[in-house]
Tab-separated table of C-alpha atoms in Angstrom:
chain	number	residue	atom	x	y	z
A	12	MET	CA	-71.714	-95.116	-61.742
A	13	THR	CA	-74.078	-92.212	-61.030
A	14	SER	CA	-76.679	-91.929	-58.296
A	15	PRO	CA	-80.361	-92.782	-58.949
A	16	PRO	CA	-82.456	-90.097	-60.643
A	17	THR	CA	-84.311	-87.526	-58.580
A	18	ASP	CA	-87.417	-85.476	-59.383
A	19	ARG	CA	-85.654	-82.146	-58.778
A	20	ALA	CA	-82.536	-80.352	-59.928
A	21	THR	CA	-79.335	-81.725	-58.456
A	22	ARG	CA	-77.732	-79.211	-56.086
A	23	LEU	CA	-73.961	-78.689	-56.312
A	24	LEU	CA	-72.177	-76.297	-53.966
A	25	ILE	CA	-68.564	-75.238	-54.665
A	26	VAL	CA	-66.708	-73.627	-51.752
A	27	SER	CA	-63.469	-71.703	-52.273
A	28	GLY	CA	-61.238	-69.525	-50.120
A	29	GLU	CA	-59.893	-66.356	-51.656
A	30	ILE	CA	-56.288	-66.117	-50.535
A	31	GLY	CA	-55.242	-65.379	-54.119
A	32	GLU	CA	-57.089	-65.931	-57.377
A	33	GLY	CA	-56.106	-69.591	-57.794
A	34	HIS	CA	-58.660	-71.258	-55.523
A	35	ALA	CA	-61.493	-69.154	-56.938
A	36	ALA	CA	-60.318	-69.860	-60.507
A	37	VAL	CA	-60.482	-73.605	-59.903
A	38	ALA	CA	-63.953	-73.203	-58.350
A	39	ARG	CA	-65.151	-71.339	-61.445
A	40	ALA	CA	-63.594	-73.980	-63.691
A	41	VAL	CA	-65.384	-76.819	-61.872
A	42	ALA	CA	-68.648	-74.888	-62.169
A	43	SER	CA	-68.195	-74.291	-65.908
A	44	ILE	CA	-67.273	-77.932	-66.625
A	45	VAL	CA	-70.291	-79.275	-64.731
A	46	ALA	CA	-72.617	-76.659	-66.246
A	47	ARG	CA	-71.481	-77.697	-69.719
A	48	ASP	CA	-71.974	-81.420	-69.088
A	49	ARG	CA	-74.973	-81.210	-66.741
A	50	PRO	CA	-77.049	-78.129	-67.627
A	51	ASP	CA	-79.818	-79.456	-65.361
A	52	CYS	CA	-77.646	-79.020	-62.262
A	53	ASP	CA	-78.230	-76.152	-59.804
A	54	ILE	CA	-74.695	-74.865	-59.161
A	55	ARG	CA	-73.845	-72.391	-56.398
A	56	LEU	CA	-70.477	-70.916	-55.418
A	57	ALA	CA	-69.541	-69.741	-51.930
A	58	GLU	CA	-66.449	-68.240	-50.326
A	59	ALA	CA	-65.601	-69.718	-46.921
A	60	PHE	CA	-63.728	-66.802	-45.369
A	61	ALA	CA	-66.561	-64.347	-46.015
A	62	ARG	CA	-68.798	-66.523	-43.833
A	63	MET	CA	-66.173	-66.794	-41.085
A	64	GLY	CA	-66.324	-63.014	-40.596
A	65	HIS	CA	-64.008	-60.825	-38.503
A	66	GLY	CA	-61.880	-60.033	-41.561
A	67	SER	CA	-60.791	-63.666	-41.819
A	68	GLY	CA	-59.972	-63.499	-45.523
A	69	PRO	CA	-57.666	-60.455	-45.317
A	70	VAL	CA	-56.027	-61.834	-42.144
A	71	PHE	CA	-55.290	-65.235	-43.693
A	72	ARG	CA	-54.071	-63.525	-46.864
A	73	TRP	CA	-51.735	-61.249	-44.887
A	74	LEU	CA	-50.355	-64.150	-42.836
A	75	PHE	CA	-49.716	-66.176	-45.982
A	76	GLU	CA	-48.068	-63.276	-47.807
A	77	PHE	CA	-45.924	-62.376	-44.803
A	78	ALA	CA	-44.749	-65.960	-44.251
A	79	VAL	CA	-43.891	-66.621	-47.884
A	80	GLN	CA	-42.353	-63.234	-48.597
A	81	TRP	CA	-40.494	-62.405	-45.394
A	82	THR	CA	-40.069	-65.569	-43.339
A	83	PRO	CA	-39.575	-68.412	-45.850
A	84	VAL	CA	-37.700	-70.509	-43.282
A	85	LEU	CA	-40.709	-70.378	-40.949
A	86	GLN	CA	-43.008	-71.163	-43.865
A	87	GLU	CA	-40.959	-74.283	-44.608
A	88	ALA	CA	-40.980	-75.206	-40.905
A	89	TRP	CA	-44.764	-74.868	-40.736
A	90	TYR	CA	-45.151	-76.914	-43.931
A	91	SER	CA	-42.957	-79.664	-42.474
A	92	ALA	CA	-44.826	-79.563	-39.143
A	93	VAL	CA	-48.170	-80.196	-40.835
A	94	THR	CA	-46.594	-83.216	-42.522
A	95	HIS	CA	-44.863	-84.736	-39.515
A	96	SER	CA	-46.593	-83.512	-36.349
A	97	ARG	CA	-49.754	-85.278	-35.167
A	98	LEU	CA	-50.514	-82.341	-32.889
A	99	VAL	CA	-50.411	-79.818	-35.756
A	100	ARG	CA	-52.562	-82.066	-37.948
A	101	TRP	CA	-55.026	-82.476	-35.059
A	102	PHE	CA	-55.169	-78.671	-34.709
A	103	TYR	CA	-56.151	-78.180	-38.348
A	104	ARG	CA	-58.495	-81.175	-38.389
A	105	GLU	CA	-60.376	-80.409	-35.165
A	106	VAL	CA	-59.820	-76.773	-34.148
A	107	MET	CA	-59.640	-75.053	-37.522
A	108	GLY	CA	-62.133	-77.554	-38.907
A	109	ALA	CA	-64.645	-76.680	-36.180
A	110	TRP	CA	-64.177	-72.931	-36.760
A	111	VAL	CA	-64.848	-73.200	-40.491
A	112	ALA	CA	-67.663	-75.714	-39.893
A	113	ARG	CA	-69.519	-73.300	-37.614
A	114	ALA	CA	-69.300	-70.617	-40.307
A	115	LEU	CA	-70.660	-72.911	-43.005
A	116	ALA	CA	-73.151	-74.961	-40.998
A	117	ALA	CA	-76.063	-72.487	-41.016
A	118	ASP	CA	-75.914	-72.261	-44.791
A	119	LEU	CA	-75.536	-76.007	-45.336
A	120	GLU	CA	-77.873	-77.749	-42.918
A	121	GLY	CA	-81.573	-78.405	-43.133
A	122	PRO	CA	-84.314	-77.796	-45.702
A	123	HIS	CA	-83.734	-74.017	-45.700
A	124	ALA	CA	-80.005	-74.129	-46.430
A	125	ARG	CA	-79.171	-70.814	-48.063
A	126	LEU	CA	-76.285	-72.001	-50.239
A	127	ALA	CA	-78.443	-74.277	-52.395
A	128	ALA	CA	-81.904	-73.450	-53.632
A	129	GLY	CA	-84.614	-75.566	-52.043
A	130	GLY	CA	-82.519	-77.302	-49.414
A	131	ALA	CA	-79.124	-78.778	-48.581
A	132	PRO	CA	-76.709	-79.595	-51.438
A	133	ASP	CA	-76.299	-83.111	-52.839
A	134	VAL	CA	-72.572	-82.664	-53.484
A	135	VAL	CA	-70.064	-80.146	-52.130
A	136	VAL	CA	-66.734	-79.458	-53.847
A	137	SER	CA	-64.025	-77.609	-51.922
A	138	THR	CA	-61.146	-75.833	-53.645
A	139	HIS	CA	-59.482	-74.529	-50.466
A	140	GLN	CA	-57.903	-76.643	-47.765
A	141	LEU	CA	-59.533	-74.851	-44.799
A	142	ALA	CA	-62.951	-75.142	-46.433
A	143	THR	CA	-62.205	-78.850	-46.798
A	144	ALA	CA	-61.329	-79.057	-43.086
A	145	GLY	CA	-64.694	-77.536	-42.147
A	146	LEU	CA	-66.748	-79.687	-44.511
A	147	ALA	CA	-64.973	-82.855	-43.363
A	148	TRP	CA	-65.589	-81.881	-39.711
A	149	LEU	CA	-69.328	-81.630	-40.416
A	150	ARG	CA	-69.320	-84.883	-42.360
A	151	ARG	CA	-67.589	-86.829	-39.581
A	152	ARG	CA	-70.261	-85.703	-37.138
A	153	GLY	CA	-73.191	-86.608	-39.343
A	154	ARG	CA	-74.191	-82.990	-39.883
A	155	LEU	CA	-73.616	-83.002	-43.639
A	156	ASP	CA	-75.176	-85.668	-45.838
A	157	ALA	CA	-73.736	-84.334	-49.086
A	158	ARG	CA	-70.861	-86.067	-50.830
A	159	VAL	CA	-67.661	-84.074	-50.156
A	160	VAL	CA	-65.056	-83.773	-52.910
A	161	ALA	CA	-61.793	-81.860	-52.449
A	162	ALA	CA	-60.069	-80.432	-55.518
A	163	ILE	CA	-56.367	-80.142	-54.685
A	164	CYS	CA	-55.209	-77.029	-56.534
A	165	ASP	CA	-51.443	-77.631	-56.211
A	166	PHE	CA	-49.695	-80.380	-58.117
A	167	ALA	CA	-48.141	-81.820	-54.960
A	168	PRO	CA	-50.632	-83.121	-52.351
A	169	HIS	CA	-49.987	-82.254	-48.719
A	170	ALA	CA	-51.439	-83.185	-45.346
A	171	TYR	CA	-52.879	-79.661	-45.120
A	172	TRP	CA	-55.278	-80.629	-47.945
A	173	THR	CA	-56.462	-84.025	-46.674
A	174	TYR	CA	-58.971	-84.735	-43.889
A	175	PRO	CA	-60.983	-87.809	-42.845
A	176	GLY	CA	-64.571	-87.284	-43.928
A	177	VAL	CA	-63.744	-86.404	-47.525
A	178	ASP	CA	-65.212	-88.846	-50.058
A	179	GLU	CA	-63.014	-88.082	-53.061
A	180	TYR	CA	-59.930	-86.081	-53.963
A	181	LEU	CA	-59.258	-84.601	-57.395
A	182	VAL	CA	-55.519	-84.456	-58.108
A	183	LEU	CA	-53.681	-83.110	-61.121
A	184	ASP	CA	-51.197	-85.834	-62.018
A	185	ASP	CA	-50.696	-89.580	-61.677
A	186	LEU	CA	-47.687	-88.935	-59.414
A	187	ALA	CA	-49.983	-87.200	-56.898
A	188	ALA	CA	-52.471	-90.071	-56.607
A	189	ALA	CA	-50.496	-92.538	-54.455
A	190	PRO	CA	-49.333	-89.955	-51.842
A	191	THR	CA	-52.917	-88.711	-51.497
A	192	ARG	CA	-54.166	-92.255	-50.864
A	193	VAL	CA	-51.533	-92.648	-48.134
A	194	MET	CA	-52.638	-89.404	-46.463
A	195	ASP	CA	-56.331	-90.398	-46.457
A	196	PRO	CA	-56.733	-94.146	-47.115
A	197	GLY	CA	-60.516	-94.011	-46.696
A	198	ALA	CA	-61.153	-91.688	-49.647
A	199	GLY	CA	-61.191	-92.158	-53.392
A	200	VAL	CA	-58.664	-90.376	-55.609
A	201	THR	CA	-59.228	-89.326	-59.217
A	202	VAL	CA	-56.665	-87.773	-61.558
A	203	ARG	CA	-58.293	-85.021	-63.604
A	204	SER	CA	-55.985	-82.722	-65.561
A	205	ALA	CA	-56.549	-79.870	-65.687
A	206	LEU	CA	-59.151	-78.061	-63.583
A	207	VAL	CA	-59.353	-75.034	-65.847
A	208	GLY	CA	-62.061	-73.429	-67.934
A	209	ALA	CA	-62.801	-74.190	-71.578
A	210	PRO	CA	-60.578	-71.455	-73.127
A	211	PHE	CA	-57.441	-73.143	-71.739
A	212	THR	CA	-56.768	-75.881	-74.297
A	213	PRO	CA	-53.707	-76.898	-76.367
A	214	VAL	CA	-53.067	-74.192	-78.949
A	215	PRO	CA	-52.411	-75.065	-82.625
A	216	ASP	CA	-49.719	-73.048	-84.431
A	217	ASP	CA	-52.223	-70.996	-86.429
A	218	GLU	CA	-54.102	-69.957	-83.282
A	219	ALA	CA	-50.823	-69.046	-81.564
A	220	ALA	CA	-49.883	-66.873	-84.551
A	221	ALA	CA	-53.309	-65.211	-84.488
A	222	ALA	CA	-52.969	-64.517	-80.755
A	223	ARG	CA	-49.580	-62.864	-81.293
A	224	ASP	CA	-51.027	-60.762	-84.072
A	225	ARG	CA	-53.875	-59.586	-81.832
A	226	LEU	CA	-51.440	-58.654	-79.076
A	227	GLY	CA	-48.890	-57.084	-81.398
A	228	LEU	CA	-46.137	-59.545	-80.480
A	229	PRO	CA	-43.467	-60.474	-83.080
A	230	ALA	CA	-44.070	-63.756	-84.880
A	231	ASP	CA	-40.390	-64.788	-84.665
A	232	ALA	CA	-39.742	-63.837	-81.014
A	233	LEU	CA	-39.407	-66.136	-78.024
A	234	VAL	CA	-42.337	-64.795	-75.991
A	235	VAL	CA	-41.845	-65.318	-72.272
A	236	VAL	CA	-44.673	-64.612	-69.820
A	237	VAL	CA	-43.360	-64.027	-66.283
A	238	THR	CA	-45.828	-64.100	-63.408
A	239	ALA	CA	-45.986	-64.656	-59.659
A	240	GLY	CA	-49.746	-64.998	-59.379
A	241	SER	CA	-52.301	-62.406	-58.350
A	242	LEU	CA	-50.420	-61.502	-55.147
A	243	GLY	CA	-46.999	-61.162	-56.776
A	244	LEU	CA	-45.393	-63.348	-54.103
A	245	GLY	CA	-41.666	-63.846	-54.472
A	246	GLY	CA	-41.358	-61.027	-56.979
A	247	ILE	CA	-40.662	-61.262	-60.698
A	248	ALA	CA	-38.023	-58.582	-61.368
A	249	ALA	CA	-35.050	-60.990	-61.285
A	250	ALA	CA	-36.784	-63.426	-63.640
A	251	VAL	CA	-37.675	-60.600	-66.036
A	252	ARG	CA	-34.081	-59.373	-66.167
A	253	ALA	CA	-32.769	-62.914	-66.640
A	254	ALA	CA	-35.145	-63.469	-69.579
A	255	LEU	CA	-34.176	-60.181	-71.207
A	256	ALA	CA	-30.495	-61.099	-70.839
A	257	ALA	CA	-30.947	-64.333	-72.786
A	258	ASP	CA	-31.170	-62.801	-76.261
A	259	PRO	CA	-32.601	-59.770	-78.095
A	260	ARG	CA	-35.136	-62.186	-79.584
A	261	CYS	CA	-36.668	-62.709	-76.110
A	262	HIS	CA	-39.787	-60.604	-75.615
A	263	VAL	CA	-41.125	-60.560	-72.067
A	264	VAL	CA	-44.640	-59.917	-70.782
A	265	ALA	CA	-44.493	-59.288	-67.020
A	266	LEU	CA	-47.696	-59.885	-65.047
A	267	CYS	CA	-47.502	-58.213	-61.647
A	268	GLY	CA	-50.978	-59.090	-60.395
A	269	ARG	CA	-51.940	-56.612	-57.684
A	270	ASP	CA	-48.333	-55.633	-56.891
A	271	GLU	CA	-48.375	-52.008	-58.055
A	272	ARG	CA	-44.860	-51.275	-56.803
A	273	ALA	CA	-43.423	-54.080	-58.934
A	274	ARG	CA	-45.444	-52.858	-61.910
A	275	HIS	CA	-44.072	-49.320	-61.493
A	276	ARG	CA	-40.453	-50.538	-61.258
A	277	LEU	CA	-40.761	-52.817	-64.280
A	278	ARG	CA	-42.367	-50.108	-66.376
A	279	ALA	CA	-39.320	-47.972	-65.618
A	280	LEU	CA	-37.168	-50.885	-66.831
A	281	ALA	CA	-39.314	-51.119	-69.978
A	282	ASP	CA	-38.584	-47.458	-70.689
A	283	ARG	CA	-34.871	-48.306	-70.672
A	284	VAL	CA	-34.874	-51.552	-72.682
A	285	GLY	CA	-37.758	-50.676	-74.984
A	286	SER	CA	-41.445	-51.468	-74.716
A	287	GLU	CA	-41.156	-53.775	-77.731
A	288	ARG	CA	-39.038	-56.157	-75.607
A	289	LEU	CA	-40.744	-55.740	-72.225
A	290	ARG	CA	-44.438	-55.222	-71.708
A	291	VAL	CA	-45.879	-54.580	-68.271
A	292	PRO	CA	-49.666	-54.507	-68.592
A	293	GLY	CA	-52.153	-53.834	-65.843
A	294	TRP	CA	-54.538	-56.516	-64.644
A	295	VAL	CA	-55.057	-58.993	-67.507
A	296	ASP	CA	-58.500	-60.524	-67.994
A	297	ASP	CA	-57.852	-62.324	-71.292
A	298	VAL	CA	-55.248	-64.758	-69.977
A	299	PRO	CA	-56.066	-67.520	-72.537
A	300	THR	CA	-55.051	-65.266	-75.461
A	301	LEU	CA	-51.834	-64.242	-73.718
A	302	LEU	CA	-50.892	-67.871	-72.988
A	303	ALA	CA	-51.736	-68.851	-76.570
A	304	ALA	CA	-49.230	-66.245	-77.742
A	305	ALA	CA	-46.507	-67.384	-75.321
A	306	ASP	CA	-43.704	-69.884	-75.797
A	307	VAL	CA	-42.647	-70.104	-72.152
A	308	VAL	CA	-44.420	-69.306	-68.877
A	309	VAL	CA	-42.171	-68.552	-65.887
A	310	ASN	CA	-43.924	-68.977	-62.540
A	311	ASN	CA	-42.923	-69.760	-58.940
A	312	SER	CA	-45.604	-72.198	-57.756
A	313	GLY	CA	-47.574	-75.196	-58.980
A	314	GLY	CA	-51.029	-73.676	-58.677
A	315	ALA	CA	-53.676	-72.402	-61.072
A	316	THR	CA	-51.280	-70.514	-63.365
A	317	ALA	CA	-49.186	-73.654	-63.859
A	318	GLN	CA	-52.357	-75.605	-64.703
A	319	GLU	CA	-53.448	-72.987	-67.219
A	320	ALA	CA	-50.037	-72.824	-68.894
A	321	LEU	CA	-49.770	-76.600	-69.274
A	322	ALA	CA	-53.405	-76.866	-70.385
A	323	CYS	CA	-52.532	-74.509	-73.270
A	324	GLY	CA	-49.517	-76.642	-74.172
A	325	ARG	CA	-47.008	-74.008	-73.095
A	326	THR	CA	-43.568	-74.717	-71.651
A	327	LEU	CA	-43.447	-74.165	-67.883
A	328	VAL	CA	-40.424	-72.972	-65.900
A	329	LEU	CA	-40.546	-72.686	-62.116
A	330	TYR	CA	-38.125	-69.947	-61.093
A	331	ARG	CA	-37.195	-69.799	-57.398
A	332	PRO	CA	-40.238	-71.828	-56.309
A	333	LEU	CA	-42.015	-70.540	-53.232
A	334	PRO	CA	-41.235	-72.266	-49.927
A	335	GLY	CA	-43.438	-75.196	-48.952
A	336	HIS	CA	-46.085	-75.957	-51.547
A	337	GLY	CA	-44.180	-74.244	-54.375
A	338	ARG	CA	-41.043	-76.345	-53.950
A	339	ASP	CA	-43.006	-79.563	-53.458
A	340	SER	CA	-45.013	-78.959	-56.629
A	341	ALA	CA	-41.852	-78.033	-58.527
A	342	ARG	CA	-40.266	-81.361	-57.608
A	343	LEU	CA	-43.365	-83.281	-58.752
A	344	LEU	CA	-43.603	-81.345	-62.020
A	345	VAL	CA	-39.953	-82.020	-62.793
A	346	ARG	CA	-40.429	-85.743	-62.083
A	347	ALA	CA	-43.432	-85.753	-64.411
A	348	GLY	CA	-41.400	-84.080	-67.170
A	349	LEU	CA	-43.754	-81.097	-67.192
A	350	ALA	CA	-41.480	-78.285	-66.006
A	351	ARG	CA	-37.927	-77.113	-65.522
A	352	THR	CA	-36.721	-75.354	-62.399
A	353	CYS	CA	-34.189	-72.544	-62.029
A	354	ARG	CA	-32.810	-71.216	-58.761
A	355	ARG	CA	-30.539	-68.482	-60.155
A	356	PRO	CA	-30.928	-65.836	-62.864
A	357	ARG	CA	-28.111	-67.251	-64.995
A	358	GLU	CA	-29.812	-70.666	-65.041
A	359	LEU	CA	-32.960	-69.118	-66.499
A	360	THR	CA	-30.930	-67.084	-68.998
A	361	ARG	CA	-29.073	-70.208	-70.122
A	362	LEU	CA	-32.264	-72.264	-70.380
A	363	LEU	CA	-34.057	-69.709	-72.568
A	364	ARG	CA	-30.963	-69.259	-74.746
A	365	GLY	CA	-30.837	-73.028	-75.212
A	366	TRP	CA	-34.428	-73.121	-76.465
A	367	LEU	CA	-33.673	-70.316	-78.930
A	368	ASP	CA	-30.750	-72.342	-80.251
A	369	ASP	CA	-32.740	-75.609	-80.303
A	370	PRO	CA	-36.374	-74.941	-81.276
A	371	ALA	CA	-37.009	-78.703	-81.509
A	372	ALA	CA	-36.435	-79.018	-77.750
A	373	LEU	CA	-38.984	-76.266	-77.127
A	374	ARG	CA	-41.522	-77.963	-79.403
A	375	ALA	CA	-40.976	-81.217	-77.496
A	376	ALA	CA	-41.705	-79.421	-74.204
A	377	HIS	CA	-44.895	-78.003	-75.715
A	378	ALA	CA	-45.913	-81.483	-76.826
A	379	ARG	CA	-45.400	-82.928	-73.320
A	380	ALA	CA	-47.572	-80.200	-71.821
A	381	ALA	CA	-50.319	-80.738	-74.401
A	382	ALA	CA	-50.216	-84.509	-73.831
A	383	TRP	CA	-50.659	-83.976	-70.095
A	384	SER	CA	-53.573	-81.634	-70.771
A	385	ARG	CA	-55.346	-84.220	-72.924
A	386	ARG	CA	-54.444	-87.281	-70.826
A	387	GLN	CA	-57.096	-86.995	-68.146
A	388	ALA	CA	-59.188	-84.150	-69.557
A	389	GLY	CA	-61.731	-86.672	-70.797
A	390	VAL	CA	-62.552	-87.797	-67.265
A	391	ASP	CA	-66.271	-87.159	-66.691
A	392	LEU	CA	-66.236	-84.747	-63.768
A	393	ALA	CA	-69.982	-85.065	-63.160
A	394	ALA	CA	-69.579	-88.851	-62.883
A	395	VAL	CA	-66.659	-88.462	-60.449
A	396	LEU	CA	-68.759	-86.129	-58.315
A	397	LYS	CA	-71.584	-88.718	-58.531
A	398	LEU	CA	-74.139	-86.053	-59.262
A	399	PRO	CA	-77.624	-87.598	-59.211
A	400	THR	CA	-79.392	-87.352	-62.544
A	401	THR	CA	-82.689	-85.515	-62.729
A	402	GLU	CA	-85.777	-87.567	-63.598
A	403	LYS	CA	-87.356	-86.141	-66.750
A	404	MET	CA	-90.950	-85.240	-66.062
A	405	THR	CA	-93.537	-86.430	-68.608
């Protein structure tokens, strides 16, 4: 049920936090879906850390990279503390929430709010957990009238994502709905798979063949895309070598994101094994075409890349999932039948070799991914957001 019509354009604000590319990608996807279905809506995007100042974005990014890459035990301990410690949850809810709220408040409050033309927004969507903390803080204190919706970008929900004051959560799978309701019983929960843009859709065989032809990839190869996201966390070299070891028919495309050192090392490896078997491109903008050409996507977290791979109907493997959110999402994806996990190189080698020997099993994995993509993709996002409709002027 939508809100009553108004005599002006509905104002939607989408707030992300640019730690990597994932949160911003989901923000752009929400904007494109709403713009397609509600062209009358005034949609604005904002980045929370830029408004917090003092280099907040780079600092948070460095802390996250350092914890995941160099102190995984501490990252797991922090992740567990947010789940089990009331004091830690209070810190994020009240202290961090207040910090982010102060940064956003001037742009959100009153008739001259700068983040939405003509006044404060009607609905705010957050795609980053700290932005959610700040918006919920404002909402609890009556300083934000807009409906607040949090899009949880990882498959597994976590207490770090949920705050009293949020009206609705968007989650990616049925298995995530019940835990989210437990974390915040006062909010609604909607399953909406997947929060990706229009190009990421299940790929028919003829389109996959055309994508391979455009990229110069062999039609009869097992094409494996290996990635660790835009930050290259966790590294991809071991996964690349394991995929190459599976069979000469395995052709690997290694996406290093912004990790130039990894790109340099893997290009040296490509010189040894042959560029026809290992490609190491620079930054890739046309990800939909690459995923359409792929058979398998190897990743280490359950974020935006996992969504995009499954949305295209590609087989997902989580190799050495990142501590905390990566391992939680891996467990949920395995339970849902949407991914396989590998902890050691030989496990990945064996898994890929098995799919080469049994193409029917690979096709079945593709079908499960495509079914997930279609299952909740028909959910009307504008209706979930409860965007008021605009009264047509006569």
